[in-house]
Amino acid sequence: MSTLDYDYKFDVIINKIKEMDAGNIILQFPEGLKSDAISVSDTIQEALPDVNIIIDADPCFGACDLADVKVNKHIDLVVHFAHTPLPIRTDCPVLFIEAHSTADVERPILDALGRVDSTVKVIGLVTTTQHMHKLDEMIHLIESRGYTVKLDKGMGTSPGQVLGCNFTSIKNLDVDVIIYVGSGDFHALGVKLFTEKPVILADPFIGQSREIEEFYDRILRIRFARIAKAQSAKSFGIIMSSKKGQLRFDLAIRLKQLIREHGFDAQILNMDYVSPDLLLPYNLDAFVMTACPRIAIDDSAMYKKPVLTPDELEIVLGIRDWENYQMDEIIIHDEQT
Ligand code: SF4
């Protein structure tokens, strides 16, 4: 077995399988952890030789996309790694294993504090699921350097936690600067857009920190260019995902009406996994993404035609000002199918 950089909590998984007397299980990993899948499967198999273990090889980017619907007639348990549960009704039992990272947070945080202005007194702290178990250590470390740390609970997120589509935990933070502990620029970008505070990204995987201003400026320039290009569009495809945690049916219907009210054509395109190739057959000038909010931003360069967020569509249609630009979010309030 390879050395794993995450805590896969094998005892929890094995006990759960035994307790349920589960015969068939499917393991679901996000893209970044798929290289551990065989080692994880082998370890469980060694402990439970009679259990049928399947690795879900489809792309997976969040708890919005559970494997329960795929093979649910055959499967007793889905083990979903690296994400916290969303309030989504599942078709079979799902065990969430957060797969906490063992990466050190001290070095990148100290590096981040080295970038903090001498006038700063109050620091906002946010992180992702992989590092949530080290939150107390992070707070203690920052406070030991004389700062006050503030963090908040979001709608559907724990104190100090952000998801790629849920930044509710940072919107009301009254702080001088925010330290985001994690690796991806996207989350830091969201924190910056929603707070307009200085944001420093402390990356535990490389043990360093970086400012995100340059990335923020570059992304805003790209978004501005996409919006400008879409302003000549006469027809729009509204992309709707059938993934449970990404399905925004009512929003798609509302956007179609909105576009038509403004004199343009609109079609709703439903798909599971959204990819540029799937859009090629449709002779439409621009697309609006109601599936994962990250697709329009992170994958922008992969699409030949502009792919907008719902808020960006409002700018195109002249009902929102560019000054009020916001990231798109999917906030799931109640359990939904
Ligand atoms: S919708 Fe996108 S950002 Fe939100 S949990 Fe799913 S993959 Fe992550």
CSV table of C-alpha atoms in Angstrom, one decimal, residues 133 172 229-230 237 283 291 298 319 326:
chain,number,residue,atom,x,y,z
A,133,HIS,CA,-9.8,19.2,11.9
A,172,ASN,CA,-20.6,39.0,7.8
A,229,LYS,CA,-18.9,38.8,-25.8
A,230,ALA,CA,-22.3,37.6,-24.7
A,237,GLY,CA,-28.5,27.7,-23.7
A,283,ASN,CA,-26.3,26.3,-32.4
A,291,ALA,CA,-25.0,23.6,-12.5
A,298,ASP,CA,-12.6,27.4,-13.6
A,319,ILE,CA,-30.6,44.3,-15.0
A,326,GLN,CA,-20.9,38.3,-7.3
